[in-house]
mmCIF file of C-alpha atoms in Angstrom:
data_model
loop_
_atom_site.group_PDB
_atom_site.id
_atom_site.type_symbol
_atom_site.label_atom_id
_atom_site.label_comp_id
_atom_site.label_asym_id
_atom_site.label_seq_id
_atom_site.Cartn_x
_atom_site.Cartn_y
_atom_site.Cartn_z
ATOM 1 C CA UNK A 182 82.895 124.091 58.233
ATOM 2 C CA UNK A 183 85.885 123.112 60.336
ATOM 3 C CA UNK A 184 86.816 125.188 63.365
ATOM 4 C CA UNK A 185 90.148 126.138 61.778
ATOM 5 C CA UNK A 186 88.387 127.347 58.629
ATOM 6 C CA UNK A 187 85.870 129.307 60.655
ATOM 7 C CA UNK A 188 88.606 130.911 62.712
ATOM 8 C CA UNK A 189 90.247 132.119 59.503
ATOM 9 C CA UNK A 190 86.938 133.465 58.219
ATOM 10 C CA UNK A 191 86.159 135.204 61.479
ATOM 11 C CA UNK A 192 89.422 137.116 61.300
ATOM 12 C CA UNK A 193 87.911 139.175 58.475
ATOM 13 C CA UNK A 194 86.778 142.570 59.754
ATOM 14 C CA UNK A 195 83.989 144.002 57.649
ATOM 15 C CA UNK A 196 84.328 147.700 56.790
ATOM 16 C CA UNK A 197 80.848 148.277 58.182
ATOM 17 C CA UNK A 198 82.123 147.292 61.597
ATOM 18 C CA UNK A 199 84.644 150.141 61.442
ATOM 19 C CA UNK A 200 82.026 152.828 60.881
ATOM 20 C CA UNK A 201 82.336 155.879 63.094
ATOM 21 C CA UNK A 202 79.411 157.229 65.073
ATOM 22 C CA UNK A 203 77.259 159.497 62.939
ATOM 23 C CA UNK A 204 77.171 162.584 65.138
ATOM 24 C CA UNK A 205 77.518 166.355 64.623
ATOM 25 C CA UNK A 206 79.316 166.816 67.941
ATOM 26 C CA UNK A 207 82.646 168.582 67.220
ATOM 27 C CA UNK A 208 84.398 167.078 70.218
ATOM 28 C CA UNK A 209 83.521 163.588 69.065
ATOM 29 C CA UNK A 210 84.667 164.317 65.511
ATOM 30 C CA UNK A 211 88.132 165.295 66.748
ATOM 31 C CA UNK A 212 88.419 161.798 68.240
ATOM 32 C CA UNK A 213 87.712 159.982 64.972
ATOM 33 C CA UNK A 214 91.279 159.116 64.001
ATOM 34 C CA UNK A 215 92.068 157.772 67.452
ATOM 35 C CA UNK A 216 88.744 155.990 67.756
ATOM 36 C CA UNK A 217 89.102 154.307 64.352
ATOM 37 C CA UNK A 218 92.353 152.673 65.435
ATOM 38 C CA UNK A 219 90.752 151.583 68.688
ATOM 39 C CA UNK A 220 87.679 150.261 66.835
ATOM 40 C CA UNK A 221 89.848 148.020 64.653
ATOM 41 C CA UNK A 222 91.394 146.497 67.751
ATOM 42 C CA UNK A 223 88.055 146.090 69.494
ATOM 43 C CA UNK A 224 86.639 144.390 66.394
ATOM 44 C CA UNK A 225 89.539 141.981 66.466
ATOM 45 C CA UNK A 226 89.056 141.442 70.170
ATOM 46 C CA UNK A 227 85.382 140.648 69.734
ATOM 47 C CA UNK A 228 86.107 138.268 66.885
ATOM 48 C CA UNK A 229 88.682 136.387 68.918
ATOM 49 C CA UNK A 230 86.227 136.055 71.782
ATOM 50 C CA UNK A 231 83.615 134.630 69.403
ATOM 51 C CA UNK A 232 85.823 131.918 67.929
ATOM 52 C CA UNK A 233 83.669 128.805 68.194
ATOM 53 C CA UNK A 234 83.947 125.033 68.150
ATOM 54 C CA UNK A 235 83.440 122.797 65.125
ATOM 55 C CA UNK A 236 80.129 121.559 66.553
ATOM 56 C CA UNK A 237 78.809 125.065 67.094
ATOM 57 C CA UNK A 238 80.097 126.123 63.680
ATOM 58 C CA UNK A 239 77.679 123.685 62.073
ATOM 59 C CA UNK A 240 74.868 125.535 63.847
ATOM 60 C CA UNK A 241 76.113 129.093 63.311
ATOM 61 C CA UNK A 242 78.341 129.358 60.225
ATOM 62 C CA UNK A 243 79.286 132.986 60.875
ATOM 63 C CA UNK A 244 81.527 134.434 58.166
ATOM 64 C CA UNK A 245 81.763 138.094 59.228
ATOM 65 C CA UNK A 246 80.824 140.482 61.994
ATOM 66 C CA UNK A 247 79.410 143.902 61.154
ATOM 67 C CA UNK A 248 78.242 146.828 63.207
ATOM 68 C CA UNK A 249 74.945 148.453 62.453
ATOM 69 C CA UNK A 250 73.856 151.530 64.343
ATOM 70 C CA UNK A 251 76.546 152.952 66.624
ATOM 71 C CA UNK A 252 75.649 155.538 69.255
ATOM 72 C CA UNK A 253 78.298 157.466 71.221
ATOM 73 C CA UNK A 254 77.726 159.223 74.555
ATOM 74 C CA UNK A 255 80.221 161.389 76.423
ATOM 75 C CA UNK A 256 78.371 162.002 79.714
ATOM 76 C CA UNK A 257 78.404 159.544 82.596
ATOM 77 C CA UNK A 258 74.965 160.864 83.572
ATOM 78 C CA UNK A 259 73.626 159.070 80.475
ATOM 79 C CA UNK A 260 74.749 155.673 81.814
ATOM 80 C CA UNK A 261 71.381 154.414 83.068
ATOM 81 C CA UNK A 262 69.648 155.376 79.826
ATOM 82 C CA UNK A 263 72.398 153.804 77.743
ATOM 83 C CA UNK A 264 72.440 150.454 79.530
ATOM 84 C CA UNK A 265 68.656 150.329 79.200
ATOM 85 C CA UNK A 266 68.986 150.860 75.433
ATOM 86 C CA UNK A 267 71.554 148.075 75.305
ATOM 87 C CA UNK A 268 69.233 145.767 77.229
ATOM 88 C CA UNK A 269 71.855 145.152 79.907
ATOM 89 C CA UNK A 270 71.797 145.378 83.683
ATOM 90 C CA UNK A 271 75.166 146.483 85.028
ATOM 91 C CA UNK A 272 76.771 149.069 87.294
ATOM 92 C CA UNK A 273 79.950 150.630 85.899
ATOM 93 C CA UNK A 274 81.783 153.235 88.027
ATOM 94 C CA UNK A 275 82.602 156.753 86.909
ATOM 95 C CA UNK A 276 86.130 156.272 88.236
ATOM 96 C CA UNK A 277 88.109 153.268 89.420
ATOM 97 C CA UNK A 278 90.298 153.385 92.499
ATOM 98 C CA UNK A 279 93.459 153.285 90.371
ATOM 99 C CA UNK A 280 92.552 156.542 88.616
ATOM 100 C CA UNK A 281 90.965 155.329 85.374
ATOM 101 C CA UNK A 282 88.086 157.742 84.804
ATOM 102 C CA UNK A 283 85.072 157.590 82.469
ATOM 103 C CA UNK A 284 85.632 159.303 79.095
ATOM 104 C CA UNK A 285 82.710 158.092 76.987
ATOM 105 C CA UNK A 286 80.737 155.055 75.847
ATOM 106 C CA UNK A 287 79.267 153.462 72.758
ATOM 107 C CA UNK A 288 76.347 151.158 72.121
ATOM 108 C CA UNK A 289 77.162 149.000 69.106
ATOM 109 C CA UNK A 290 74.661 146.827 67.275
ATOM 110 C CA UNK A 291 76.684 143.802 66.172
ATOM 111 C CA UNK A 292 75.480 141.406 63.486
ATOM 112 C CA UNK A 293 76.907 138.038 62.531
ATOM 113 C CA UNK A 294 76.349 136.971 58.911
ATOM 114 C CA UNK A 295 77.061 133.862 56.886
ATOM 115 C CA UNK A 296 79.027 133.854 53.630
ATOM 116 C CA UNK A 297 75.871 134.768 51.685
ATOM 117 C CA UNK A 298 75.180 137.832 53.806
ATOM 118 C CA UNK A 299 72.319 136.265 55.732
ATOM 119 C CA UNK A 300 72.070 137.530 59.299
ATOM 120 C CA UNK A 301 72.377 134.732 61.858
ATOM 121 C CA UNK A 302 73.117 136.667 65.019
ATOM 122 C CA UNK A 303 72.433 140.136 66.427
ATOM 123 C CA UNK A 304 73.182 141.684 69.794
ATOM 124 C CA UNK A 305 73.915 145.003 71.500
ATOM 125 C CA UNK A 306 77.382 145.567 72.919
ATOM 126 C CA UNK A 307 78.345 148.372 75.311
ATOM 127 C CA UNK A 308 81.912 149.703 75.202
ATOM 128 C CA UNK A 309 82.910 152.061 78.022
ATOM 129 C CA UNK A 310 86.103 154.074 77.608
ATOM 130 C CA UNK A 311 88.265 154.964 80.606
ATOM 131 C CA UNK A 312 91.464 157.010 80.724
ATOM 132 C CA UNK A 313 94.029 157.718 83.436
ATOM 133 C CA UNK A 314 96.226 160.765 84.047
ATOM 134 C CA UNK A 315 98.952 159.283 81.840
ATOM 135 C CA UNK A 316 96.574 159.251 78.877
ATOM 136 C CA UNK A 317 96.338 155.456 78.829
ATOM 137 C CA UNK A 318 92.966 154.208 77.601
ATOM 138 C CA UNK A 319 91.204 151.105 78.849
ATOM 139 C CA UNK A 320 87.971 149.679 77.455
ATOM 140 C CA UNK A 321 85.342 147.832 79.459
ATOM 141 C CA UNK A 322 83.079 145.884 77.112
ATOM 142 C CA UNK A 323 79.805 144.240 78.126
ATOM 143 C CA UNK A 324 77.347 142.183 76.149
ATOM 144 C CA UNK A 325 75.010 139.206 76.450
ATOM 145 C CA UNK A 326 76.544 135.835 77.250
ATOM 146 C CA UNK A 327 76.374 133.991 73.927
ATOM 147 C CA UNK A 328 76.285 130.427 75.182
ATOM 148 C CA UNK A 329 75.641 128.991 71.738
ATOM 149 C CA UNK A 330 79.043 130.157 70.525
ATOM 150 C CA UNK A 331 81.195 128.034 72.810
ATOM 151 C CA UNK A 332 84.730 128.967 73.863
ATOM 152 C CA UNK A 333 87.582 130.978 72.368
ATOM 153 C CA UNK A 334 90.713 129.105 71.331
ATOM 154 C CA UNK A 335 92.790 131.469 73.471
ATOM 155 C CA UNK A 336 94.328 130.091 76.637
ATOM 156 C CA UNK A 337 94.013 131.967 79.924
ATOM 157 C CA UNK A 338 97.269 132.311 81.835
ATOM 158 C CA UNK A 339 95.712 133.398 85.151
ATOM 159 C CA UNK A 340 92.337 132.492 86.655
ATOM 160 C CA UNK A 341 90.945 133.635 89.990
ATOM 161 C CA UNK A 342 87.650 133.369 91.820
ATOM 162 C CA UNK A 343 86.176 136.677 92.985
ATOM 163 C CA UNK A 344 82.975 136.431 95.032
ATOM 164 C CA UNK A 345 82.283 133.101 93.325
ATOM 165 C CA UNK A 346 82.912 134.509 89.826
ATOM 166 C CA UNK A 347 85.668 133.026 87.633
ATOM 167 C CA UNK A 348 87.866 135.832 86.268
ATOM 168 C CA UNK A 349 90.320 134.952 83.486
ATOM 169 C CA UNK A 350 93.359 136.865 82.244
ATOM 170 C CA UNK A 351 95.024 136.201 78.943
ATOM 171 C CA UNK A 352 97.452 137.915 76.593
ATOM 172 C CA UNK A 353 96.722 137.629 72.866
ATOM 173 C CA UNK A 354 99.081 138.461 70.029
ATOM 174 C CA UNK A 355 97.643 140.166 66.943
ATOM 175 C CA UNK A 356 99.049 140.804 63.507
ATOM 176 C CA UNK A 357 96.979 143.435 61.685
ATOM 177 C CA UNK A 358 97.333 143.303 57.903
ATOM 178 C CA UNK A 359 95.740 144.940 54.818
ATOM 179 C CA UNK A 360 92.807 143.193 53.183
ATOM 180 C CA UNK A 361 94.856 141.913 50.237
ATOM 181 C CA UNK A 362 97.745 140.661 52.370
ATOM 182 C CA UNK A 363 98.967 137.132 51.594
ATOM 183 C CA UNK A 364 100.177 135.141 54.573
ATOM 184 C CA UNK A 365 103.405 133.189 54.351
ATOM 185 C CA UNK A 366 103.442 129.555 55.423
ATOM 186 C CA UNK A 367 105.218 130.577 58.619
ATOM 187 C CA UNK A 368 102.528 133.168 59.360
ATOM 188 C CA UNK A 369 99.773 130.630 58.739
ATOM 189 C CA UNK A 370 101.408 128.239 61.191
ATOM 190 C CA UNK A 371 101.839 131.070 63.700
ATOM 191 C CA UNK A 372 98.135 131.949 63.445
ATOM 192 C CA UNK A 373 97.139 128.372 64.299
ATOM 193 C CA UNK A 374 98.727 128.643 67.735
ATOM 194 C CA UNK A 375 96.528 129.536 70.735
ATOM 195 C CA UNK A 376 96.391 133.273 71.481
ATOM 196 C CA UNK A 377 97.732 134.228 68.028
ATOM 197 C CA UNK A 378 95.475 136.037 65.529
ATOM 198 C CA UNK A 379 95.809 137.555 62.072
ATOM 199 C CA UNK A 380 93.239 140.291 61.485
ATOM 200 C CA UNK A 381 92.499 141.931 58.133
ATOM 201 C CA UNK A 382 91.515 145.593 57.764
ATOM 202 C CA UNK A 383 94.518 147.768 58.690
ATOM 203 C CA UNK A 384 96.386 150.096 56.333
ATOM 204 C CA UNK A 385 99.793 148.604 57.121
ATOM 205 C CA UNK A 386 101.197 145.483 58.755
ATOM 206 C CA UNK A 387 101.292 145.985 62.518
ATOM 207 C CA UNK A 388 101.690 143.744 65.531
ATOM 208 C CA UNK A 389 100.094 144.322 68.925
ATOM 209 C CA UNK A 390 99.821 142.457 72.207
ATOM 210 C CA UNK A 391 96.378 142.849 73.772
ATOM 211 C CA UNK A 392 95.452 141.737 77.268
ATOM 212 C CA UNK A 393 91.944 140.651 78.210
ATOM 213 C CA UNK A 394 90.399 140.156 81.607
ATOM 214 C CA UNK A 395 87.098 138.315 81.149
ATOM 215 C CA UNK A 396 84.259 137.124 83.334
ATOM 216 C CA UNK A 397 80.556 136.317 83.161
ATOM 217 C CA UNK A 398 78.060 137.517 85.745
ATOM 218 C CA UNK A 399 74.255 137.495 85.622
ATOM 219 C CA UNK A 400 74.275 136.374 81.960
ATOM 220 C CA UNK A 401 76.481 139.320 80.937
ATOM 221 C CA UNK A 402 79.918 138.721 79.451
ATOM 222 C CA UNK A 403 82.469 141.360 80.482
ATOM 223 C CA UNK A 404 86.006 141.964 79.377
ATOM 224 C CA UNK A 405 88.598 144.624 79.999
ATOM 225 C CA UNK A 406 90.639 145.272 76.907
ATOM 226 C CA UNK A 407 94.155 146.630 77.489
ATOM 227 C CA UNK A 408 96.922 147.473 75.042
ATOM 228 C CA UNK A 409 99.033 149.485 77.504
ATOM 229 C CA UNK A 410 100.879 146.562 79.060
ATOM 230 C CA UNK A 411 99.137 146.983 82.407
ATOM 231 C CA UNK A 412 100.036 144.765 85.333
ATOM 232 C CA UNK A 413 97.445 141.941 85.508
ATOM 233 C CA UNK A 414 97.043 142.695 89.219
ATOM 234 C CA UNK A 415 95.643 146.135 88.353
ATOM 235 C CA UNK A 416 93.106 144.606 85.984
ATOM 236 C CA UNK A 417 92.051 142.022 88.564
ATOM 237 C CA UNK A 418 91.581 144.820 91.111
ATOM 238 C CA UNK A 419 89.300 146.683 88.689
ATOM 239 C CA UNK A 420 87.274 143.546 87.992
ATOM 240 C CA UNK A 421 86.903 143.020 91.723
ATOM 241 C CA UNK A 422 85.535 146.568 92.039
ATOM 242 C CA UNK A 423 82.977 145.776 89.342
ATOM 243 C CA UNK A 424 81.916 142.455 90.827
ATOM 244 C CA UNK A 425 81.534 143.833 94.342
ATOM 245 C CA UNK A 426 79.510 146.901 93.353
#
């Protein structure tokens, strides 16, 4: 499979990945509509980060990503137990210096399958939700460094070294479309450009710019996921807080 073909296949978001947490908690249920929209974007974000090279594609012909069990937690006091369940070692703050405060977290079992439904990849991802006084939400995602998957086709616009760690900022452009949507030739050409993605699974055609700030530390791949148009300097400051903890 060519890298371009794989990239097109990876932009399929399986319905299973959009499953909501199965929980009786009333407060969590009231968040379902908002969280479903966020989940679609996070699925797209994860897929873009897992775009792989032609060489790696021959080893891991992943056709779709699905989520299995999803567990949601609303208390920061559960953090140590949650990161242990996810098999990760990290230290995420309850509140960042710029006012983004912990609102909840999810542990998501993510599975990569080939076109025949055979599972080729499985890992636990931790998504931590933060919100500021303006109601803006920011997601910090952490998962194992998947070295066998190579690099994303996206191009970073800013890179800095923080305590010896390379931190990369990039702005991706997404077009979310229904599952039966047919791309025009112009849209297909647009999607071939770095940092441009077409993602299937939305109810209507929508476009969204999403910023990522990514780094790897101690075999854990982190990324902040922002759709609020935050200043990159603010994201770098938050990453620096994480790295220096």
